[in-house]
Coordinates of C-alpha atoms in Angstrom, one line a residue:
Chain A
X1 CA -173.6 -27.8 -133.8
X2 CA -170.5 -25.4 -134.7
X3 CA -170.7 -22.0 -133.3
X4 CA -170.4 -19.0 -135.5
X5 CA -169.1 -15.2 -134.6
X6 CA -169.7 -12.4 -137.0
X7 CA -167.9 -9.0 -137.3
X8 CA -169.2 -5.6 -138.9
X9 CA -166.6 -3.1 -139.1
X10 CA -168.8 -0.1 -140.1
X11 CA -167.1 2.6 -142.2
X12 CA -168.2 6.0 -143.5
X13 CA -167.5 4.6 -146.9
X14 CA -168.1 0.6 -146.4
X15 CA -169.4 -1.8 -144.2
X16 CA -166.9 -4.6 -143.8
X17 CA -169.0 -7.9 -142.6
X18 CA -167.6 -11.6 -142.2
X19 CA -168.9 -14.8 -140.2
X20 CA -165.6 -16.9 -138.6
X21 CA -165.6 -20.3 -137.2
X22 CA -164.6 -21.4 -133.4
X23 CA -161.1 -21.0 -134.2
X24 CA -161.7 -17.5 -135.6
X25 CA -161.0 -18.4 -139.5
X26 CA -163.3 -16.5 -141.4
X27 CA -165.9 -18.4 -143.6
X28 CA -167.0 -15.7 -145.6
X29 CA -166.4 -11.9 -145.8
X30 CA -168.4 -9.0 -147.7
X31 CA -168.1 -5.5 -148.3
X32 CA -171.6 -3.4 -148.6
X33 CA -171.6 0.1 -149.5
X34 CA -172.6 2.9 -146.9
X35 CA -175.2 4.8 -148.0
X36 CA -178.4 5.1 -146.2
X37 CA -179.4 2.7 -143.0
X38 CA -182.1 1.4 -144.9
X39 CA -180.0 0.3 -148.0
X40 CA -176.7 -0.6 -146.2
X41 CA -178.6 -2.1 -143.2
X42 CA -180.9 -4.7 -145.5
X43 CA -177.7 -5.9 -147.3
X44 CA -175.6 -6.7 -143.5
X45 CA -178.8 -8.5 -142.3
X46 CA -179.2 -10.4 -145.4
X47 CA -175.8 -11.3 -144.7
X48 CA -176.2 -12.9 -141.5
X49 CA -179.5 -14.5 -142.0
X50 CA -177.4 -17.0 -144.1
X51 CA -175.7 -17.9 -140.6
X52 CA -178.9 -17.7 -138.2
X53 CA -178.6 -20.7 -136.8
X54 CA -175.6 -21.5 -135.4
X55 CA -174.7 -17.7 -134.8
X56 CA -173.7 -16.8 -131.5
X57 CA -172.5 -13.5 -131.0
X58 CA -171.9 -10.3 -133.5
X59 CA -168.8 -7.5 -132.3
X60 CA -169.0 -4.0 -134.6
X61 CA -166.6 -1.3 -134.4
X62 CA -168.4 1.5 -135.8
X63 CA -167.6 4.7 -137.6
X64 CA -168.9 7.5 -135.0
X65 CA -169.3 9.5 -132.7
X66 CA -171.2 6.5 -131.0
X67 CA -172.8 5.5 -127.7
X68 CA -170.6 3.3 -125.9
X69 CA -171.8 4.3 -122.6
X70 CA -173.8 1.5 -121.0
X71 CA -175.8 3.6 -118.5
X72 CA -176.8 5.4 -121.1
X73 CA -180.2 5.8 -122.9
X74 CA -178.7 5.9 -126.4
X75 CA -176.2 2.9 -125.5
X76 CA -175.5 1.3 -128.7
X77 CA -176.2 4.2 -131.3
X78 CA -174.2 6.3 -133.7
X79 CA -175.0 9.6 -132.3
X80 CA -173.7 12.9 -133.5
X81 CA -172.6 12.5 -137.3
X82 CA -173.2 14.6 -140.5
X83 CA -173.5 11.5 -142.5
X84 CA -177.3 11.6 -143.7
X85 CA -179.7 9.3 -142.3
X86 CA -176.8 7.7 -139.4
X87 CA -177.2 10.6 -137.0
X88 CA -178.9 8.8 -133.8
X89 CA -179.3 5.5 -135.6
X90 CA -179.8 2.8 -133.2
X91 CA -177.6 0.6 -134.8
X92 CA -176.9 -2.3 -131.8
X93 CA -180.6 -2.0 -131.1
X94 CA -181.8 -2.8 -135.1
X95 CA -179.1 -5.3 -135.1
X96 CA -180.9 -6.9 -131.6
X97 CA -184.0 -7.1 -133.4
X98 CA -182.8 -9.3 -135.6
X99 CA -180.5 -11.6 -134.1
X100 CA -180.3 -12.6 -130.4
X101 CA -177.1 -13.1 -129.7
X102 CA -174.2 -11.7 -127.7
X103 CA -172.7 -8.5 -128.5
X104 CA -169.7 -6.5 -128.9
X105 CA -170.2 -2.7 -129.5
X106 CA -167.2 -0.1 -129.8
X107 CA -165.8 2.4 -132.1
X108 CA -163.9 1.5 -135.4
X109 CA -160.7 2.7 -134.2
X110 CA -161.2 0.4 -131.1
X111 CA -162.2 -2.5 -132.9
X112 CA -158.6 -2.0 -134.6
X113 CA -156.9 -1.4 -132.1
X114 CA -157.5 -4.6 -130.0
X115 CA -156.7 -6.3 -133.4
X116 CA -153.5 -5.2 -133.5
X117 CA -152.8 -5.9 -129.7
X118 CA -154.0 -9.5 -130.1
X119 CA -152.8 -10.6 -133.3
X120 CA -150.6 -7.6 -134.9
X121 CA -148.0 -5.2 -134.3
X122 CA -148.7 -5.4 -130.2
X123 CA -149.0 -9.3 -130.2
X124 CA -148.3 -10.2 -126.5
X125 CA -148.9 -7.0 -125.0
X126 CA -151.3 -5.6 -122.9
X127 CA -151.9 -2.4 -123.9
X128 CA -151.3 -0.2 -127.4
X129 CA -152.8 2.9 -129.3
X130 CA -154.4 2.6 -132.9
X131 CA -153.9 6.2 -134.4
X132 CA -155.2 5.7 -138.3
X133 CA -153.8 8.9 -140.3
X134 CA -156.1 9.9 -143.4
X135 CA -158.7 12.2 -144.3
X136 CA -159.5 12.4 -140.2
X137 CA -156.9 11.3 -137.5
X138 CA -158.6 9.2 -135.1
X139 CA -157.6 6.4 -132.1
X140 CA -158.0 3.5 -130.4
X141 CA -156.8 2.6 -126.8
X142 CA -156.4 -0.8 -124.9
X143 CA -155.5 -1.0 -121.6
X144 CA -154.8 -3.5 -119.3
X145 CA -156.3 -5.9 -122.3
X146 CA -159.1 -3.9 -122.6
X147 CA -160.4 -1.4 -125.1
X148 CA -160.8 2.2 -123.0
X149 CA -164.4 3.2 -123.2
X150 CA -165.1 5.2 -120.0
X151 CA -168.1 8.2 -119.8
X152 CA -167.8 8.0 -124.0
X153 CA -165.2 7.1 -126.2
X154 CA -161.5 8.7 -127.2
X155 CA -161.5 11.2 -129.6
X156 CA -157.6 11.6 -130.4
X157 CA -157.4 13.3 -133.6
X158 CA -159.1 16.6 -131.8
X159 CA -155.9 17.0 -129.0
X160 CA -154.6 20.4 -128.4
X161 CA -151.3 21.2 -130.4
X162 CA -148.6 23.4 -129.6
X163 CA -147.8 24.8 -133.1
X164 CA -144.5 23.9 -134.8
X165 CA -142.6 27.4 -134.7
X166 CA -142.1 27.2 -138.6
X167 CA -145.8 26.4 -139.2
X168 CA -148.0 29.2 -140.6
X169 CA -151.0 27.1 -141.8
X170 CA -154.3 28.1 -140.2
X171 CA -155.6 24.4 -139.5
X172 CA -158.6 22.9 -141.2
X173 CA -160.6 21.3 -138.4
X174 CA -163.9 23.1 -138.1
X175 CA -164.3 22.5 -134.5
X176 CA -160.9 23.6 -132.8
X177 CA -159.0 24.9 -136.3
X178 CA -155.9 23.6 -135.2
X179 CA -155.7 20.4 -133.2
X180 CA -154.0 17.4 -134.1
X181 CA -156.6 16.3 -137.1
X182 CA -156.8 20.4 -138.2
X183 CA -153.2 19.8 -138.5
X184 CA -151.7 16.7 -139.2
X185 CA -154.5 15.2 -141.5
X186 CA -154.4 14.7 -145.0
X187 CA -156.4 17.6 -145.7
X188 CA -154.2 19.7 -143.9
X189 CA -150.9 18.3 -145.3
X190 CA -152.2 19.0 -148.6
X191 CA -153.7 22.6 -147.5
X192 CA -150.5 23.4 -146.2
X193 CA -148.5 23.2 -149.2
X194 CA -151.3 24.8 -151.3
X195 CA -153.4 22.1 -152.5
X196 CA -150.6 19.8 -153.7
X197 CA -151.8 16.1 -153.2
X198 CA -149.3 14.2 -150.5
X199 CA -147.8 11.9 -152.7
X200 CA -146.4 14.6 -155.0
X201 CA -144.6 16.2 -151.8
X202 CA -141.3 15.4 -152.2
X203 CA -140.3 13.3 -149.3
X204 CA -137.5 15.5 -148.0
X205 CA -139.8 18.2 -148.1
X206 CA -140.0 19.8 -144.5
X207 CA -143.7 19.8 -144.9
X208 CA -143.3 16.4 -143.4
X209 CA -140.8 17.2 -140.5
X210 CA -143.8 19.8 -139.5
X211 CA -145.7 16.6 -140.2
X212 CA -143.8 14.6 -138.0
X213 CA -143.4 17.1 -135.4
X214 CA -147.3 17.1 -135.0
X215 CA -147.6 13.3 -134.7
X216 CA -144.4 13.0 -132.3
X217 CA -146.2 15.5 -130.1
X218 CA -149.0 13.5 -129.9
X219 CA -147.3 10.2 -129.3
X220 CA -145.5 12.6 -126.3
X221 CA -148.9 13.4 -124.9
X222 CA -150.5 9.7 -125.1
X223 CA -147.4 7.9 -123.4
X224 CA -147.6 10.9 -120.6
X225 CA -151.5 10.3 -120.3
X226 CA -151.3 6.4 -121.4
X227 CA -148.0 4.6 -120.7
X228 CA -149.4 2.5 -123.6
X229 CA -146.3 -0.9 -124.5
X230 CA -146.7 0.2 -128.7
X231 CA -147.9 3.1 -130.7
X232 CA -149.1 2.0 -133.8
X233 CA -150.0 4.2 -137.0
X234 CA -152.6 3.1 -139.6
X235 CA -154.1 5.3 -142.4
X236 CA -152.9 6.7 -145.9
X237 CA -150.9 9.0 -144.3
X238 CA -149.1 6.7 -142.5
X239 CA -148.2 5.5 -145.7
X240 CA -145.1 7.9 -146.2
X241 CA -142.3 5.3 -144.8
X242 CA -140.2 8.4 -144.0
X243 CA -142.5 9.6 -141.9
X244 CA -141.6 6.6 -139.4
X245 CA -137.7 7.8 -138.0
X246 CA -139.0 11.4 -138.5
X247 CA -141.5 11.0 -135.7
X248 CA -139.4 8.6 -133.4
X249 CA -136.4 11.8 -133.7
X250 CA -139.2 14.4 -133.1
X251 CA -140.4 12.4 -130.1
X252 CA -137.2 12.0 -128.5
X253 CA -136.3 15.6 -128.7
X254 CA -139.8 16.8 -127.4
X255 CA -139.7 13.7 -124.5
X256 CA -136.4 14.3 -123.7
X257 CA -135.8 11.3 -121.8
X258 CA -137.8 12.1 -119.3
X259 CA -140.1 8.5 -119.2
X260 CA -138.6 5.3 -119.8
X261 CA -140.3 3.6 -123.5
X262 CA -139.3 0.9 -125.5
X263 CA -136.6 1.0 -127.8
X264 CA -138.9 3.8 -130.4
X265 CA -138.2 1.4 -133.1
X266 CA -140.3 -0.8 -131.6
X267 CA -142.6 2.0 -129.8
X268 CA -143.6 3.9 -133.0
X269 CA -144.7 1.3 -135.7
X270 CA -146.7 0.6 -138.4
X271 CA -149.8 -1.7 -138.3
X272 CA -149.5 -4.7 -139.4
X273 CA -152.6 -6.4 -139.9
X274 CA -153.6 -3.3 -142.6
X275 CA -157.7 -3.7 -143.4
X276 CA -157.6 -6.7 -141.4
X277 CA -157.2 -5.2 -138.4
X278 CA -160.7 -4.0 -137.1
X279 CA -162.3 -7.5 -138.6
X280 CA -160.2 -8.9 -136.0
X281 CA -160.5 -6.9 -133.6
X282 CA -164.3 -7.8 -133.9
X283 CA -164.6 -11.5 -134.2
X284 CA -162.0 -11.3 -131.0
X285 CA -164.5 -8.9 -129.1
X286 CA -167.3 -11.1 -130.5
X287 CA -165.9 -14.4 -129.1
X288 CA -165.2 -12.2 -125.5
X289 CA -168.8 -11.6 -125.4
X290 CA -170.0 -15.1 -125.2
X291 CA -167.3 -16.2 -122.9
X292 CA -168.4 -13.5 -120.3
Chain B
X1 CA -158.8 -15.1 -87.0
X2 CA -159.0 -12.1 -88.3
X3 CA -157.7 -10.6 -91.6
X4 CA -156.0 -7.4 -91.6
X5 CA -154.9 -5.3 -94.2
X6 CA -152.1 -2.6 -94.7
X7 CA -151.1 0.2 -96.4
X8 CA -148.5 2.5 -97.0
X9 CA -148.7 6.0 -98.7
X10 CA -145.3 6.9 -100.1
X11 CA -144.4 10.5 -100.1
X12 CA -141.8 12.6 -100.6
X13 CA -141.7 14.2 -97.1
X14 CA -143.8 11.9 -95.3
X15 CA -144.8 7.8 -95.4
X16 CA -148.2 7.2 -93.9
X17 CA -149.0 3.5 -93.1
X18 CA -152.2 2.1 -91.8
X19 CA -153.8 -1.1 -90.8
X20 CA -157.1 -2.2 -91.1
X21 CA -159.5 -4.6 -90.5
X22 CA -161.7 -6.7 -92.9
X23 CA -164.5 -4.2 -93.5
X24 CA -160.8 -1.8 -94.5
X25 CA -161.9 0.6 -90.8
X26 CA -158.4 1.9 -89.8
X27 CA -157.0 0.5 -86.7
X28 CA -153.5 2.4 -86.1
X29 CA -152.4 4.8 -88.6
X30 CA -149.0 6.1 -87.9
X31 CA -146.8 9.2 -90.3
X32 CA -143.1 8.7 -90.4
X33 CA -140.9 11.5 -92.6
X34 CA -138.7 10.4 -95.8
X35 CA -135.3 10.5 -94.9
X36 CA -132.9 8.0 -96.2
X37 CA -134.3 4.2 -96.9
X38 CA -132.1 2.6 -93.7
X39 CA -134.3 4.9 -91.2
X40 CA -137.4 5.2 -93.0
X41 CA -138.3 1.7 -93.7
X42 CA -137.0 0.7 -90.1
X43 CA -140.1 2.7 -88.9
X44 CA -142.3 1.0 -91.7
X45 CA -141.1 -2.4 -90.8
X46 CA -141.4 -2.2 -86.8
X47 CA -145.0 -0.5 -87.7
X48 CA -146.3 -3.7 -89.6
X49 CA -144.0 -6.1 -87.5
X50 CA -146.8 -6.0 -84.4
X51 CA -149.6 -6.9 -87.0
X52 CA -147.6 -9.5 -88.5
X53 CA -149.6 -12.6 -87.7
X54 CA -152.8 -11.3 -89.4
X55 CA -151.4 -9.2 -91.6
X56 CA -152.8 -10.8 -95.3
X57 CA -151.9 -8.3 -97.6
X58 CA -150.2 -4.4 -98.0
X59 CA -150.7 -2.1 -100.9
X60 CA -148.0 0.5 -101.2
X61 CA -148.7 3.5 -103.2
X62 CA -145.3 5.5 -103.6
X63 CA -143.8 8.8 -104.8
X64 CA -142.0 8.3 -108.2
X65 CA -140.9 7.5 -110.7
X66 CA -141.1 4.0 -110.2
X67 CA -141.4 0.7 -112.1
X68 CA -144.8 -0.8 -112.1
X69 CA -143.7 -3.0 -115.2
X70 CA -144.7 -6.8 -114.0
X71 CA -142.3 -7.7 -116.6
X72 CA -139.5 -5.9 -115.9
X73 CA -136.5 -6.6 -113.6
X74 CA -136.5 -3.8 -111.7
X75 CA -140.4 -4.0 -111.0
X76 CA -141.5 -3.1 -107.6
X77 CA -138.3 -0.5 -107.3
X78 CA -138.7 3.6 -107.5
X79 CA -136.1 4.1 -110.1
X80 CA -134.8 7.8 -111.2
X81 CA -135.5 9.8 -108.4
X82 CA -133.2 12.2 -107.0
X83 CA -134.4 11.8 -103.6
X84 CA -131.1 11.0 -101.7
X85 CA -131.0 7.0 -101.1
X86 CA -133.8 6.1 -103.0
X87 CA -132.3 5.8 -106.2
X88 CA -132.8 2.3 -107.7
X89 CA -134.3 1.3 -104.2
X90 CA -135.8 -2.2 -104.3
X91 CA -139.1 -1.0 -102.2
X92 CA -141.2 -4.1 -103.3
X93 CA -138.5 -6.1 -102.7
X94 CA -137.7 -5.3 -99.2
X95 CA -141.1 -5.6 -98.2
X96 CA -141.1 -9.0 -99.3
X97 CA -138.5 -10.0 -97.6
X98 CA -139.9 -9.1 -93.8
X99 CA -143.6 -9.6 -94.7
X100 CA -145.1 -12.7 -96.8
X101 CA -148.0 -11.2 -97.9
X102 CA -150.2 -10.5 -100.8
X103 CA -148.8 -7.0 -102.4
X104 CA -150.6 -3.9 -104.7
X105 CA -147.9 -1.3 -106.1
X106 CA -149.1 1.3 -107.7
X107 CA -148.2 5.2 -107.9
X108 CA -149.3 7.6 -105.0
X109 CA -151.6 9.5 -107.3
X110 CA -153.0 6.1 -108.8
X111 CA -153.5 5.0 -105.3
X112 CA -155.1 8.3 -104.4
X113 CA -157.2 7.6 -108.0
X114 CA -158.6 4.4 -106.8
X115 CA -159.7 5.9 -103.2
X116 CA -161.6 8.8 -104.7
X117 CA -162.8 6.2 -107.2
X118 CA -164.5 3.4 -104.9
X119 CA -165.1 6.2 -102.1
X120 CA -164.4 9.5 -102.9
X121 CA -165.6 12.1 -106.0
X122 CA -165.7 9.2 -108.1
X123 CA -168.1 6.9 -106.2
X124 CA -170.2 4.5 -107.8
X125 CA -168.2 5.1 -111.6
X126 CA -166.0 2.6 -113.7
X127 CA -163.2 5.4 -114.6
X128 CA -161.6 9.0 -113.3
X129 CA -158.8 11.3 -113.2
X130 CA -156.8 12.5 -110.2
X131 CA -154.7 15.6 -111.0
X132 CA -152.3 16.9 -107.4
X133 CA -151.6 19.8 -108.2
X134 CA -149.0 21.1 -105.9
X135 CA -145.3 22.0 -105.9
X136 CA -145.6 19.4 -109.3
X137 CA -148.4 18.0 -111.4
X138 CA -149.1 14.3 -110.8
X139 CA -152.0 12.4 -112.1
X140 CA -153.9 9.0 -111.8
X141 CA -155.8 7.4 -113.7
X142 CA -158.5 4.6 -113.1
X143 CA -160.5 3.2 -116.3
X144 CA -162.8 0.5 -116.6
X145 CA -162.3 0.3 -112.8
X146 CA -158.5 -0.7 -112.9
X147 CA -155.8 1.9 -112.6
X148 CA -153.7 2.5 -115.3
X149 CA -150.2 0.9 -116.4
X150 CA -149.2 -0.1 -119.4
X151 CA -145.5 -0.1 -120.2
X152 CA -145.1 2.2 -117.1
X153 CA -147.1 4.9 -115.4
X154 CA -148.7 7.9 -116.4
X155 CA -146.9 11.2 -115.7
X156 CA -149.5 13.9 -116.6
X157 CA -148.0 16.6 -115.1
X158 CA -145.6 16.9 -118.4
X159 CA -147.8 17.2 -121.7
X160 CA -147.5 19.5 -124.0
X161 CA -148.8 22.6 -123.7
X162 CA -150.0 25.6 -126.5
X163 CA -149.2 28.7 -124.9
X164 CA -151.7 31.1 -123.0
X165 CA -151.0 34.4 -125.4
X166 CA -151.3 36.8 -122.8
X167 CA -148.7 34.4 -120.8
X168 CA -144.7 35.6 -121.2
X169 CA -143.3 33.1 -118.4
X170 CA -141.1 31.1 -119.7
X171 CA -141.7 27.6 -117.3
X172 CA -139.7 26.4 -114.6
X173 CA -139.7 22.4 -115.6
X174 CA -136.0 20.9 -115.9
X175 CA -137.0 18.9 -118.4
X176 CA -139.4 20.4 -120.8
X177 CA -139.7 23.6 -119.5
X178 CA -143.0 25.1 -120.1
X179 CA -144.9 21.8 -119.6
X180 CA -148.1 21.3 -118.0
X181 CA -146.2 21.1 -114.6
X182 CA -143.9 23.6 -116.2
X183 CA -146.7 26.1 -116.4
X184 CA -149.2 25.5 -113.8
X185 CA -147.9 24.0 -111.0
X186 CA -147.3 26.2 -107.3
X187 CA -143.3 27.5 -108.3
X188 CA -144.7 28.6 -111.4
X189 CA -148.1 30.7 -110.6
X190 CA -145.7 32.1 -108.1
X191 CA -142.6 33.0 -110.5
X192 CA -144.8 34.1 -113.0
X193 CA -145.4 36.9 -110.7
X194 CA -142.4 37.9 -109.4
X195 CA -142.4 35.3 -106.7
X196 CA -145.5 36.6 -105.0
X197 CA -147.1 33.6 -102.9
X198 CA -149.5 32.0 -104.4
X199 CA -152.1 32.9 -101.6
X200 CA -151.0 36.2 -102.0
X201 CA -152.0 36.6 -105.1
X202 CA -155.6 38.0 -105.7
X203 CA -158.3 35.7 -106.8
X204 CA -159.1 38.2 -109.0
X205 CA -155.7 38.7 -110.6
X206 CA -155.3 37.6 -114.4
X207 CA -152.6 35.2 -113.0
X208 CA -155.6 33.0 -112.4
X209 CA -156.8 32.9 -115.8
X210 CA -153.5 32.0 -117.2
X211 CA -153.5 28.7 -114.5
X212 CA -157.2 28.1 -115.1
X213 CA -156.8 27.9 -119.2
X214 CA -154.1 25.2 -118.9
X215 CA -155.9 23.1 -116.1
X216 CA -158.7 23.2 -118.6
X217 CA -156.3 21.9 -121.5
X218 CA -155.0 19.4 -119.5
X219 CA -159.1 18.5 -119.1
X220 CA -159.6 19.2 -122.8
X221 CA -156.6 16.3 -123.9
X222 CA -157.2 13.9 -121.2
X223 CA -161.0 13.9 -121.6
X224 CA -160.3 13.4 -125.3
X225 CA -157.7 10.5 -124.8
X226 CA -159.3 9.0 -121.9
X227 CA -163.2 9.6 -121.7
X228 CA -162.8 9.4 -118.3
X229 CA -166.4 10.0 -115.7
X230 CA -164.7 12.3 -113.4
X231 CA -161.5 14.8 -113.5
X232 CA -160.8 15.2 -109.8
X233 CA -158.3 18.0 -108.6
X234 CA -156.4 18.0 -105.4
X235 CA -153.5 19.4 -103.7
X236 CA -152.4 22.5 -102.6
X237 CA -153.3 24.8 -105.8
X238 CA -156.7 23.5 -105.7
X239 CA -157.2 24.6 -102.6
X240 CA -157.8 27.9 -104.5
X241 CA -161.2 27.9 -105.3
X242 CA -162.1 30.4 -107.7
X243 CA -160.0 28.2 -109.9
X244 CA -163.2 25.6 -110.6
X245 CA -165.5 28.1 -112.3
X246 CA -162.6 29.4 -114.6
X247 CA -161.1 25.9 -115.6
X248 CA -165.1 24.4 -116.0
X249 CA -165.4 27.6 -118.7
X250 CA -162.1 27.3 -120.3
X251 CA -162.4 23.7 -120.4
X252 CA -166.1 24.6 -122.5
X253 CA -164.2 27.3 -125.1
X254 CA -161.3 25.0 -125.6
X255 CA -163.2 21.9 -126.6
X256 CA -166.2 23.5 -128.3
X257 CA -168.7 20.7 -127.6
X258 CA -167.2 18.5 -130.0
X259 CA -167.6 15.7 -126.8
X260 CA -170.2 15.2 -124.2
X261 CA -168.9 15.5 -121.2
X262 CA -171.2 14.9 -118.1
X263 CA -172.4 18.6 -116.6
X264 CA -169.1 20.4 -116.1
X265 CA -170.3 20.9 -112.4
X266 CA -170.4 17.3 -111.6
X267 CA -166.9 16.2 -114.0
X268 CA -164.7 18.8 -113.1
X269 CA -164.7 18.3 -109.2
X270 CA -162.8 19.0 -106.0
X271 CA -161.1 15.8 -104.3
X272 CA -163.5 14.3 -101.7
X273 CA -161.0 12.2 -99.6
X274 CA -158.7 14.4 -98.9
X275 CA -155.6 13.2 -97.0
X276 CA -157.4 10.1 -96.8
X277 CA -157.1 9.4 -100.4
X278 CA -153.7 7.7 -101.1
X279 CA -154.9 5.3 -97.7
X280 CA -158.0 4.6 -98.9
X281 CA -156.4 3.6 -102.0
X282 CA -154.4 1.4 -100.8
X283 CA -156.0 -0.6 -98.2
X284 CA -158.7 -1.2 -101.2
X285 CA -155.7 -2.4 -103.8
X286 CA -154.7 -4.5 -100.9
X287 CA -157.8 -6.2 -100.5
X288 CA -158.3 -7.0 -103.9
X289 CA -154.7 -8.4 -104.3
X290 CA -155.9 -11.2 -102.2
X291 CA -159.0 -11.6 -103.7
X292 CA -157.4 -12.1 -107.2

C-alpha cells in the first residue's frame, strides 16, 4: 500500500490542506476558510478522512502564538491569540484524536521557512530566515537543517529598533509601539504617510528608504545573532521590487563590513516558492516525522 | 587502550589545553600565553605530543573571528584578527598536520555555550545563550542541542541598539560605534564615566541602569529571534552583581509579556562553569566528533 503525507498550513484567514504521495507530489489540495474551530476544524478532518488509510503522518505550520515546547503541558496548542474561539485550542491534540499518525507541529513562518531552505530560494543550504512582510512581520529560522524552536518559538517582527533619524511616526504595534512590526508593517507604512495605501506610494518616495532602513536593521541584527547562508522576504510588502537593493545598501552601511556574508544579492532575496512555500515546508516536515 | 580526549581553549592572552580521559576527567591541563603562532603552538604541540598515541580526538574552541564555514576554503583558519601573526592563520590546519585525529572547531564563546549547556547553567536543556561580557561582548549560541553556525558565527556583541535616553556616551566600537559592545562592554561603563573603573563605580550609580537596560535588550532581541532556555552571562562585567536584578526588570518593561519566558530568575542566570567553561566545551565537542 502507497503511503500518504498530509500538510495544514493554518492561517488567520485560511487553512491551506493537501495530501502528497511518497515522492511528495501533491494529490489533492484545499483551502477552508478560518472561522471558528468547530467550522474550520470539521471541514480539515473531512478532508483527511478521504485518505485514512494509507495516511502516515500530518506536518502543520500554524498561525500563532503556539506551543511548540515539548515539555510542555500545552505542547501542540495555539495559545495566546485574539482570534475568537483559537485561543488555547488544542489543535495537535484534536488532530491526534482523529488520525494516528506521525506528526509535525511548528509555526507558519517555520513551516515556510524550511520550504524555502529545501526546495526554494535556500535550496542546498543549511540554514536561512523566512521574514513574510504584510499586515504583521513575522519569521522563520532553520539552522543547521533544522527549524529553531527552543523554550518557544521566534517572534521576529516584535525586535527592538533603533529609530531612523528622519522617522517621526509613533509606531503602531500595541505591545512595544515601535518595534520592527510597529514600524515596518504594512499598517505602519501606510500610517506613516497618512493613510495612503502602499501601492499608491510613489516608489522613490523616502517612505521606503525609512522602510528599508528598518528591514536592513533587522537583517543586521539576525546575521549578528544567526549567521543564517540566505535571508529571504515573503509578504505583500515585500512585494515593492525596489525595496530589494534598498535594503541590501541600508545593510551594508549599518554592517559595515564588519562580518563576512554572501554576495547581498544573493543574501537578501525574495521567496521563491510564494504560497507554496509553507505546504512544502509541511509535507517535508511530515515525511521527517516518520523517518525518525 | 585507552581513549583520550583533548582540548584547547583559544584566547586572546592565554591558550588553555587539556586532556582527558574517556569519562572527559581532566588529566593535565596546562595555560600557555598568545604570543605570535611559531611560539604558541610550539607549546600546544609539545603539550599534546606526549598523549599522542591515545589521543582520539581535540576540540579547539578559539578567539575570533574565524571561519567555521565547512565549505569554505579557508575553514578551520581565524581570519581578520588584528592579533599580530594570527592573521589568516591556518589553525585547523596545523593541527592536522602533527595530530591525526578527530577535530570540533568552534568559537570560544560557543565552546563555553556547549559546556554550560551539557554541564553548566544550562544543564539538562536543548538550547542557551552565553553572553562574555568583558573588555568586548561575545556570545554563543546552542539550539536544539547543536551550537550555532550557519554561513559563519554569531557575533552578538554588535547589534543594534535604541539608545538609553538618559545615556549621552557616544560608544567606543570601531566599527559601529554605539553597538551593543559599543555601549555595554567594560571600556565603555568606564568612559561613560570619565574613566572611573568599573569597580569603582557605585552599584548604586545610574551608570548601572544605563548597562543593565541594554543587557536586557540584548535579552529582549535574542529571546525573540532565538527562543532560547537559558541567557547565561559571564565575564568580567558580570561579575557585578547588582546587574541581574536590574537587567531581569528591564528585560520585563522592554518586552511587555508579549513572550513567555521561563521565570526571569531561572532564564537570566550567572555562568555556572566558570573558567572551566570553554574546556568543558571542548573536551564534550571532542567526544562527539568521534562519535559522529
Amino acid at each position: 500500500m502507497s503511503k500518504l503525507y498530509g500538510a495544514i498550513e493554518a492561517g488567520g484567514t485560511k487553512f491551506v490542506c493537501a495530501v502528497a504521495d511518497e515522492d511528495l507530489k501533491v494529490i489533492e489540495r484545499v483551502s477552508i476558510k478560518t472561522t471558528v474551530p468547530a467550522e474550520t476544524m470539521a471541514d480539515v478532518f473531512k478532508f483527511f478522512e478521504k485518505y485514512q488509510t494509507e495516511l502516515v503522518a500530518i506536518g502543520i505550520a500554524s498561525f500563532g502564538p503556539i506551543d511548540v515546547n515539548r515539555k510542555s503541558e500545552t505542547y501542540g496548542y495555539i495559545t495566546n491569540t485574539p482570534k475568537p474561539g483559537w485561543k488555547n485550542y488544542d489543535f495537535l491534540g484534536e488532530m491526534k484524536k482523529r488520525f494516528d499518525v506521525a506528526y509535525a507541529w511548528t509555526t507558519d513562518v517555520n513551516g515556510a521557512a524550511y520550504g524555502e531552505l529545501k526546495k526554494g530560494a535556500a535550496y542546498g543550504k543549511d540554514s536561512c530566515v523566512y521574514l513574510t512582510v504584510g499586515t504583521g512581520i513575522g519569521g522563520g529560522v532553520v539552522i543547521n537543517g533544522k527549524v529553531i524552536e527552543g523554550y518557544q518559538h521566534p517572534e521576529i517582527g516584535h525586535i527592538v529598533m533603533r529609530r531612523h533619524p528622519k522617522d517621526q511616526y509613533v509606531g503602531h504595534c500595541p505591545f512595544h509601539q515601535d518595534c520592527l512590526e510597529g514600524l515596518a508593517a504594512g499598517p505602519a507604512i501606510e500610517a506613516r504617510q497618512g493613510g495612503i495605501k502602499a501601492y499608491d506610494i510613489p516608489k522613490d518616495d523616502e517612505a521606503w528608504e525609512i522602510v528599508a532602513y528598518y528591514l536592513a536593521q533587522a537583517c543586521v541584527d539576525l546575521t549578528l545573532i544567526l549567521s543564517p547562508e540566505k535571508i529571504i522576504f515573503g509578504g505583500g510588502v515585500s512585494k515593492q521590487e525596489q525595496l530589494f537593493p534598498m535594503i541590501r545598501r541600508s545593510f551594508a552601511e549599518q554592517m559595515k563590513d564588519y562580518v563576512s556574508t554572501p554576495d547581498l544579492d544573493d543574501y537578501i532575496v525574495h521567496v521563491q516558492l510564494g504560497d507554496d512555500a509553507g505546504i512544502t515546508g509541511c509535507l517535508l516536515l511530515a515525511k521527517e516525522a516518520v523517518e525518525q
